[in-house]
Coordinates of C-alpha atoms in Angstrom, one line a residue:
M1 CA -24.9 18.0 -16.1
P2 CA -27.2 17.8 -19.2
F3 CA -29.4 14.8 -19.5
R4 CA -28.5 12.4 -22.4
L5 CA -30.7 9.6 -23.7
R6 CA -27.9 7.2 -23.7
D7 CA -27.6 7.6 -19.9
L8 CA -30.7 5.5 -19.6
I9 CA -28.7 2.5 -20.9
P10 CA -26.4 0.9 -18.3
E11 CA -22.7 0.4 -19.0
M12 CA -22.0 -3.3 -19.0
G13 CA -19.0 -5.4 -19.8
P14 CA -19.0 -7.4 -23.1
I15 CA -21.2 -10.6 -23.0
S16 CA -20.3 -13.3 -25.5
L17 CA -22.9 -15.1 -27.6
Q18 CA -22.0 -18.3 -25.8
E19 CA -22.6 -16.7 -22.4
R20 CA -25.9 -15.3 -23.5
A21 CA -27.0 -18.6 -24.8
R22 CA -25.9 -20.4 -21.7
S23 CA -27.8 -18.0 -19.5
G24 CA -31.0 -18.3 -21.4
I25 CA -30.8 -22.1 -21.7
G26 CA -30.1 -22.4 -18.0
A27 CA -33.0 -20.2 -17.0
L28 CA -35.3 -22.2 -19.3
I29 CA -34.2 -25.5 -17.8
G30 CA -34.3 -24.2 -14.2
I31 CA -37.9 -22.9 -14.4
L32 CA -39.1 -25.9 -16.4
V33 CA -37.6 -28.4 -13.8
T34 CA -39.0 -26.3 -10.9
G35 CA -42.5 -26.1 -12.4
L36 CA -42.7 -29.8 -13.5
V37 CA -41.4 -31.2 -10.2
S38 CA -43.7 -28.9 -8.2
R39 CA -46.7 -29.9 -10.3
A40 CA -45.8 -33.6 -9.9
V41 CA -45.7 -33.1 -6.1
V42 CA -49.0 -31.2 -5.5
G43 CA -51.0 -32.4 -8.5
D44 CA -53.3 -30.5 -10.8
S45 CA -56.3 -30.5 -8.4
S46 CA -54.4 -29.1 -5.5
A47 CA -55.2 -25.6 -4.3
L48 CA -51.5 -25.0 -3.6
P49 CA -49.7 -22.6 -6.0
I50 CA -47.3 -24.6 -8.1
L51 CA -44.8 -21.9 -9.2
I52 CA -44.5 -18.2 -8.0
A53 CA -43.4 -15.4 -10.2
P54 CA -40.3 -14.3 -8.2
M55 CA -38.6 -17.5 -9.3
G56 CA -38.3 -15.9 -12.8
A57 CA -36.2 -13.1 -11.3
S58 CA -34.2 -15.6 -9.3
S59 CA -33.4 -17.5 -12.5
V60 CA -31.8 -14.3 -13.9
L61 CA -29.3 -14.2 -11.1
L62 CA -28.6 -17.9 -10.8
F63 CA -28.1 -18.5 -14.5
A64 CA -27.0 -15.1 -16.0
V65 CA -24.8 -13.7 -13.2
P66 CA -24.0 -16.8 -11.0
A67 CA -20.8 -15.1 -9.7
S68 CA -22.8 -12.3 -8.1
P69 CA -22.9 -12.3 -4.3
L70 CA -26.7 -11.8 -4.7
A71 CA -26.9 -15.2 -6.5
Q72 CA -25.2 -17.5 -4.1
P73 CA -27.1 -20.4 -2.3
W74 CA -27.5 -18.6 1.0
S75 CA -28.7 -15.5 -0.9
I76 CA -31.7 -17.3 -2.5
L77 CA -32.6 -19.6 0.3
G78 CA -32.1 -17.1 3.2
G79 CA -33.4 -14.1 1.3
N80 CA -36.6 -15.9 0.1
L81 CA -37.3 -17.4 3.6
V82 CA -36.8 -14.1 5.4
A83 CA -38.9 -12.2 2.9
A84 CA -41.7 -14.8 3.0
L85 CA -41.8 -14.7 6.9
V86 CA -41.8 -10.9 6.9
G87 CA -44.6 -10.8 4.3
V88 CA -46.9 -13.3 6.0
T89 CA -46.3 -11.5 9.3
A90 CA -47.1 -8.1 7.8
V91 CA -50.4 -9.5 6.4
L92 CA -51.5 -10.8 9.8
L93 CA -50.6 -7.7 11.7
I94 CA -51.4 -4.8 9.3
P95 CA -54.9 -4.4 8.0
N96 CA -54.1 -1.9 5.2
V97 CA -52.7 -3.9 2.3
Y98 CA -50.6 -1.0 0.9
V99 CA -49.0 -0.3 4.3
A100 CA -48.4 -4.0 4.8
A101 CA -46.8 -4.3 1.4
A102 CA -44.5 -1.3 2.1
V103 CA -43.5 -2.6 5.5
A104 CA -42.9 -6.1 4.2
A105 CA -40.6 -4.9 1.4
G106 CA -38.7 -2.5 3.7
V107 CA -38.2 -4.8 6.6
A108 CA -37.3 -7.7 4.4
I109 CA -34.5 -5.7 2.7
A110 CA -33.1 -4.5 6.0
L111 CA -33.1 -8.0 7.4
M112 CA -31.6 -9.6 4.3
A113 CA -28.8 -7.0 4.3
S114 CA -28.1 -7.7 8.0
L115 CA -28.0 -11.5 7.5
K116 CA -25.9 -11.3 4.3
C117 CA -28.6 -12.9 2.2
L118 CA -29.6 -10.0 0.0
H119 CA -31.5 -11.3 -3.0
P120 CA -33.4 -8.8 -5.1
P121 CA -36.2 -11.3 -6.2
S122 CA -37.0 -11.8 -2.5
G123 CA -38.5 -8.3 -2.4
A124 CA -41.1 -9.7 -4.9
V125 CA -41.6 -12.7 -2.5
A126 CA -42.5 -10.3 0.3
L127 CA -45.0 -8.5 -1.9
T128 CA -46.4 -11.8 -3.1
A129 CA -47.2 -12.8 0.5
V130 CA -49.1 -9.5 0.8
L131 CA -50.7 -9.1 -2.6
G132 CA -51.2 -12.7 -3.6
G133 CA -54.9 -12.8 -2.6
S134 CA -56.8 -15.3 -0.6
A135 CA -55.1 -18.4 -2.1
I136 CA -51.8 -17.1 -0.6
H137 CA -53.3 -15.7 2.6
D138 CA -55.1 -18.9 3.4
L139 CA -51.7 -20.7 3.5
G140 CA -50.5 -18.5 6.4
Y141 CA -47.0 -19.4 7.4
G142 CA -47.3 -22.5 5.2
F143 CA -46.5 -20.2 2.3
V144 CA -42.9 -20.1 3.6
L145 CA -42.5 -23.8 3.1
W146 CA -44.7 -24.2 0.0
P147 CA -44.2 -22.8 -2.6
V148 CA -41.4 -20.5 -1.5
L149 CA -38.9 -22.9 0.1
A150 CA -39.7 -25.7 -2.3
N151 CA -39.4 -23.6 -5.4
S152 CA -36.2 -22.1 -4.1
I153 CA -34.6 -25.5 -3.4
L154 CA -35.6 -26.9 -6.8
L155 CA -34.3 -23.9 -8.7
L156 CA -31.1 -23.8 -6.7
A157 CA -30.5 -27.6 -7.3
T158 CA -30.9 -27.1 -11.0
A159 CA -28.5 -24.1 -11.0
L160 CA -25.9 -26.2 -9.1
V161 CA -26.0 -29.0 -11.6
F162 CA -26.3 -26.8 -14.8
N163 CA -23.6 -24.2 -13.9
N164 CA -21.0 -26.8 -13.0
L165 CA -21.8 -29.0 -16.0
T166 CA -21.3 -26.0 -18.3
G167 CA -18.0 -24.9 -17.0
R168 CA -19.0 -22.4 -14.3
T169 CA -17.9 -22.9 -10.7
Y170 CA -21.1 -22.6 -8.5
P171 CA -21.3 -21.6 -5.7
H172 CA -18.9 -19.0 -6.9
R173 CA -15.5 -19.0 -5.2
P174 CA -13.4 -15.9 -5.9
T175 CA -9.7 -16.3 -6.8
R176 CA -7.8 -16.5 -3.6
A177 CA -4.2 -15.4 -3.3
A178 CA -1.6 -17.9 -2.2
P179 CA -1.2 -18.2 1.6
G180 CA 1.5 -16.2 3.3
R181 CA 4.7 -17.6 4.6
G182 CA 4.0 -16.7 8.2
T183 CA 6.3 -13.7 8.1
A184 CA 5.7 -9.9 8.0
D185 CA 6.3 -9.7 4.3
P186 CA 3.2 -9.5 2.1
T187 CA 2.6 -12.3 -0.4
P188 CA 3.7 -11.7 -4.0
A189 CA 0.1 -11.4 -5.1
A190 CA -0.5 -8.7 -2.5
R191 CA 2.3 -6.6 -4.0
L192 CA 0.5 -6.7 -7.4
G193 CA -2.4 -4.4 -7.6
L194 CA -4.2 -2.7 -4.7
S195 CA -3.6 -3.8 -1.1
A196 CA -6.6 -5.3 0.8
S197 CA -6.6 -2.3 3.2
A198 CA -6.7 0.2 0.4
L199 CA -9.5 -1.7 -1.4
A200 CA -11.5 -1.9 1.8
A201 CA -11.1 1.8 2.5
A202 CA -12.2 2.6 -1.1
L203 CA -15.3 0.5 -0.7
E204 CA -16.2 2.1 2.6
D205 CA -15.7 5.6 1.0
Y206 CA -17.9 4.6 -1.9
G207 CA -20.7 3.8 0.6
Q208 CA -23.0 1.8 -1.7
V209 CA -23.6 -1.9 -2.3
L210 CA -21.8 -3.3 -5.3
D211 CA -22.8 -6.5 -7.0
V212 CA -19.3 -7.9 -6.8
S213 CA -17.3 -9.4 -4.0
P214 CA -14.2 -7.6 -2.7
A215 CA -12.1 -10.6 -3.6
D216 CA -13.4 -10.6 -7.2
L217 CA -12.8 -6.9 -7.4
A218 CA -9.1 -7.3 -6.3
A219 CA -8.7 -10.1 -8.9
I220 CA -10.1 -7.8 -11.6
F221 CA -7.7 -5.1 -10.7
R222 CA -4.8 -7.5 -10.9
R223 CA -5.9 -8.6 -14.4
A224 CA -6.3 -5.0 -15.4
Q225 CA -2.7 -4.5 -14.6
V226 CA -1.8 -7.4 -16.9
H227 CA -3.9 -6.0 -19.8
A228 CA -2.4 -2.5 -19.2
Y229 CA 1.1 -4.0 -19.6
R230 CA 2.0 -3.1 -23.2
P231 CA 5.5 -4.4 -24.1
G232 CA 6.9 -3.5 -27.4
E233 CA 7.6 -5.6 -30.4
G234 CA 9.0 -9.0 -29.8
A235 CA 7.3 -9.4 -26.4
A236 CA 8.2 -12.7 -24.9
T237 CA 5.6 -15.5 -24.7
C238 CA 5.9 -18.9 -23.1
A239 CA 7.0 -20.5 -26.3
E240 CA 10.1 -18.3 -26.3
I241 CA 11.2 -18.7 -22.7
M242 CA 10.0 -22.2 -21.7
S243 CA 12.2 -25.2 -21.2
K244 CA 11.3 -27.6 -24.0
D245 CA 13.4 -30.7 -23.1
V246 CA 11.3 -31.5 -20.0
I247 CA 11.6 -34.5 -17.8
G248 CA 8.3 -36.0 -16.9
V249 CA 7.0 -39.0 -15.0
G250 CA 4.1 -41.4 -15.3
P251 CA 1.4 -41.7 -12.7
D252 CA 2.4 -45.3 -11.9
A253 CA 6.0 -44.5 -11.4
P254 CA 7.3 -45.1 -7.8
M255 CA 7.7 -42.1 -5.7
K256 CA 11.4 -43.0 -5.2
E257 CA 11.9 -42.6 -9.0
A258 CA 10.3 -39.2 -8.9
L259 CA 12.6 -38.1 -6.1
E260 CA 15.7 -39.4 -8.0
L261 CA 14.6 -37.6 -11.2
M262 CA 14.3 -34.3 -9.3
R263 CA 17.7 -34.8 -7.7
G264 CA 19.4 -35.9 -10.9
H265 CA 18.0 -33.0 -13.0
H266 CA 18.0 -30.4 -10.2
V267 CA 14.3 -29.6 -10.6
K268 CA 11.5 -29.1 -8.1
M269 CA 8.5 -30.1 -10.2
L270 CA 7.8 -33.0 -12.6
P271 CA 4.8 -33.0 -14.9
V272 CA 2.8 -36.2 -14.7
T273 CA 1.8 -37.4 -18.1
D274 CA 0.0 -40.4 -19.8
E275 CA 1.3 -42.4 -22.7
R276 CA 0.2 -39.7 -25.1
A277 CA 2.0 -36.9 -23.2
R278 CA -1.2 -35.4 -21.9
V279 CA -0.7 -33.7 -18.6
L280 CA -2.5 -35.4 -15.7
G281 CA -1.0 -33.5 -12.9
V282 CA 2.3 -32.5 -11.4
V283 CA 4.4 -33.8 -8.5
T284 CA 6.5 -31.4 -6.6
Q285 CA 9.0 -31.5 -3.7
T286 CA 6.2 -30.2 -1.5
D287 CA 4.0 -33.2 -2.5
L288 CA 6.9 -35.6 -1.6
L289 CA 7.5 -33.9 1.7
D290 CA 3.9 -33.2 2.9
K291 CA 2.1 -36.3 1.6
T292 CA 4.5 -39.0 2.5
T293 CA 6.4 -40.2 5.6
W294 CA 10.0 -41.3 5.3
G295 CA 11.7 -44.2 6.9
A296 CA 14.4 -46.8 6.3
G297 CA 12.3 -48.6 3.7
G298 CA 11.9 -45.4 1.6
P299 CA 8.8 -43.4 1.1
R300 CA 5.6 -44.6 2.6
L301 CA 2.1 -43.1 2.4
G302 CA 1.0 -40.9 5.3
L303 CA -2.2 -41.6 7.2
R304 CA -4.4 -39.4 5.0
Q305 CA -3.0 -40.9 1.8
R306 CA -3.3 -44.5 3.2
I307 CA -7.0 -43.9 3.9
R308 CA -7.4 -42.4 0.5
V309 CA -5.7 -45.3 -1.2
S310 CA -7.6 -47.9 0.8
L311 CA -10.9 -46.2 0.0
S312 CA -10.1 -46.1 -3.7
G313 CA -9.1 -49.8 -3.8
L314 CA -5.5 -49.1 -4.8
R315 CA -2.6 -51.1 -3.5
A316 CA 0.6 -49.2 -3.4
P317 CA 2.8 -50.5 -0.5
H318 CA 5.7 -48.3 -1.5
G319 CA 3.7 -45.5 -3.0
V320 CA 3.4 -44.3 -6.6
V321 CA 3.2 -40.8 -8.0
A322 CA -0.5 -41.0 -8.6
D323 CA -1.1 -41.2 -4.8
I324 CA 0.5 -37.8 -4.1
M325 CA 0.5 -35.8 -7.3
T326 CA -1.5 -32.6 -7.6
R327 CA -4.3 -33.1 -10.0
A328 CA -5.8 -29.6 -10.2
V329 CA -3.1 -28.2 -12.6
T330 CA -2.8 -24.6 -13.6
A331 CA -1.4 -24.8 -17.1
V332 CA -0.6 -22.2 -19.8
R333 CA -0.4 -22.3 -23.6
P334 CA 2.7 -21.5 -25.7
E335 CA 1.2 -18.2 -26.9
T336 CA 0.5 -17.0 -23.3
S337 CA 2.3 -13.8 -22.5
I338 CA 4.8 -13.6 -19.7
A339 CA 2.7 -11.0 -18.0
E340 CA -0.2 -13.5 -17.8
V341 CA 2.2 -16.1 -16.4
V342 CA 3.4 -13.7 -13.7
L343 CA -0.2 -13.1 -12.7
R344 CA -1.1 -16.8 -12.5
M345 CA 2.1 -17.7 -10.5
T346 CA 1.5 -14.9 -8.0
E347 CA -2.2 -15.6 -7.5
A348 CA -1.6 -19.4 -6.9
G349 CA 1.8 -19.2 -5.2
L350 CA 3.4 -21.4 -7.9
H351 CA 7.1 -21.7 -8.9
H352 CA 6.5 -23.7 -12.2
L353 CA 3.8 -23.9 -14.8
P354 CA 3.4 -26.7 -17.4
V355 CA 2.9 -25.5 -20.9
V356 CA 0.4 -27.5 -23.0
D357 CA -0.7 -27.5 -26.6
G358 CA -4.3 -27.4 -27.8
D359 CA -4.7 -31.2 -27.0
G360 CA -3.4 -30.9 -23.5
R361 CA -0.1 -32.5 -24.4
L362 CA 3.0 -31.3 -22.6
A363 CA 5.0 -28.7 -24.6
G364 CA 7.3 -27.4 -21.9
V365 CA 7.6 -25.8 -18.5
V366 CA 8.0 -22.2 -17.4
S367 CA 9.8 -21.5 -14.2
Q368 CA 10.3 -18.4 -12.1
T369 CA 13.9 -18.4 -13.3
D370 CA 12.8 -18.3 -16.9
L371 CA 10.6 -15.3 -16.0
V372 CA 13.3 -13.4 -14.2
V373 CA 15.7 -13.8 -17.2
A374 CA 13.0 -12.8 -19.7
L375 CA 11.9 -9.8 -17.7
L376 CA 15.5 -8.7 -17.2
A377 CA 16.1 -9.0 -20.9
Q378 CA 13.1 -6.8 -21.7
A379 CA 14.1 -4.3 -19.1
T380 CA 17.6 -4.0 -20.6
A381 CA 16.6 -4.2 -24.2
G382 CA 17.6 -1.1 -26.1
Q383 CA 19.6 0.3 -23.1
P384 CA 22.9 1.8 -24.1
S385 CA 25.9 -0.3 -23.0
A386 CA 28.2 1.2 -20.5
A387 CA 31.0 3.3 -22.0
P388 CA 34.5 1.7 -21.7
A389 CA 36.7 3.1 -19.0

């Protein structure tokens, strides 16, 4: 295969300007906080190193690719500690500095891979222990605690705060499919995309470390299927198939009222909204069954909910919707395609999704029944009608 100059440039997915700015600002803040706090602890006159160079490489992972398995808390803490221990040990046992550096890097990588704390900057930590000169060598195993562990904890703490404040979930938690029903049937999400066994076999055949978790890879495949779905003109969106005359309930409404509304309107989910119709959560039949106990006096809070209510200072002797509602709501917009709705429902195991406008106000609800009817209409659109007998 002929060599091409463009082969030197790696293929990467698109990175938005916002993401580039967030990564750079995060690294700036992370290194600044780590350096300033470390300096305040040891002081200017101390012989202890304040900040080591591998932290710059760690900041790339923690702030630019925080979803990477190589950037998780155990990766930076475990990887840096292992590498520092190996590096110091290599210096003490191997007189030749180049042999010690090679052994430190190789053994550190093998141990990190075995302990599932692979962190590329840790290779530089191992070399720093060997090549850092007398200032590092004089610390002995103290180098592991300061500056390696101290710098790692400070940078990690900054990443935890910054990433979560700016909309990232860190530590990263891959999208999990809804739990099964305890039967032999696969979950709906498992029927969409590759099976877990097929993905595991493919990764084993590939035989190399990928900087992405298997769960994330499966989620990417499912999303790729949605983007590959190319319906024709007039493809349905939530705005076209959703129920618009939706019955909702307030957070302070009694649970008995929520049950009567479900029974009276033959629905299994009620959006919970405030006085401006903004969605605060949802209450479902499952919430009513799992989070309450039932007796002659009507619904009463279960033990876990009573503890939660007492801790929060609330008084709800008969229970209100706010005590049992699901607050982490998956919602869609009116312009969301039905293919995207299918994906979200299958991944989370949901039967209904609230539809909200740009201000978070309730616009409607999409149910599984709405989806079935819409998909059936698309499948039969343009099909010739049966010839009369």
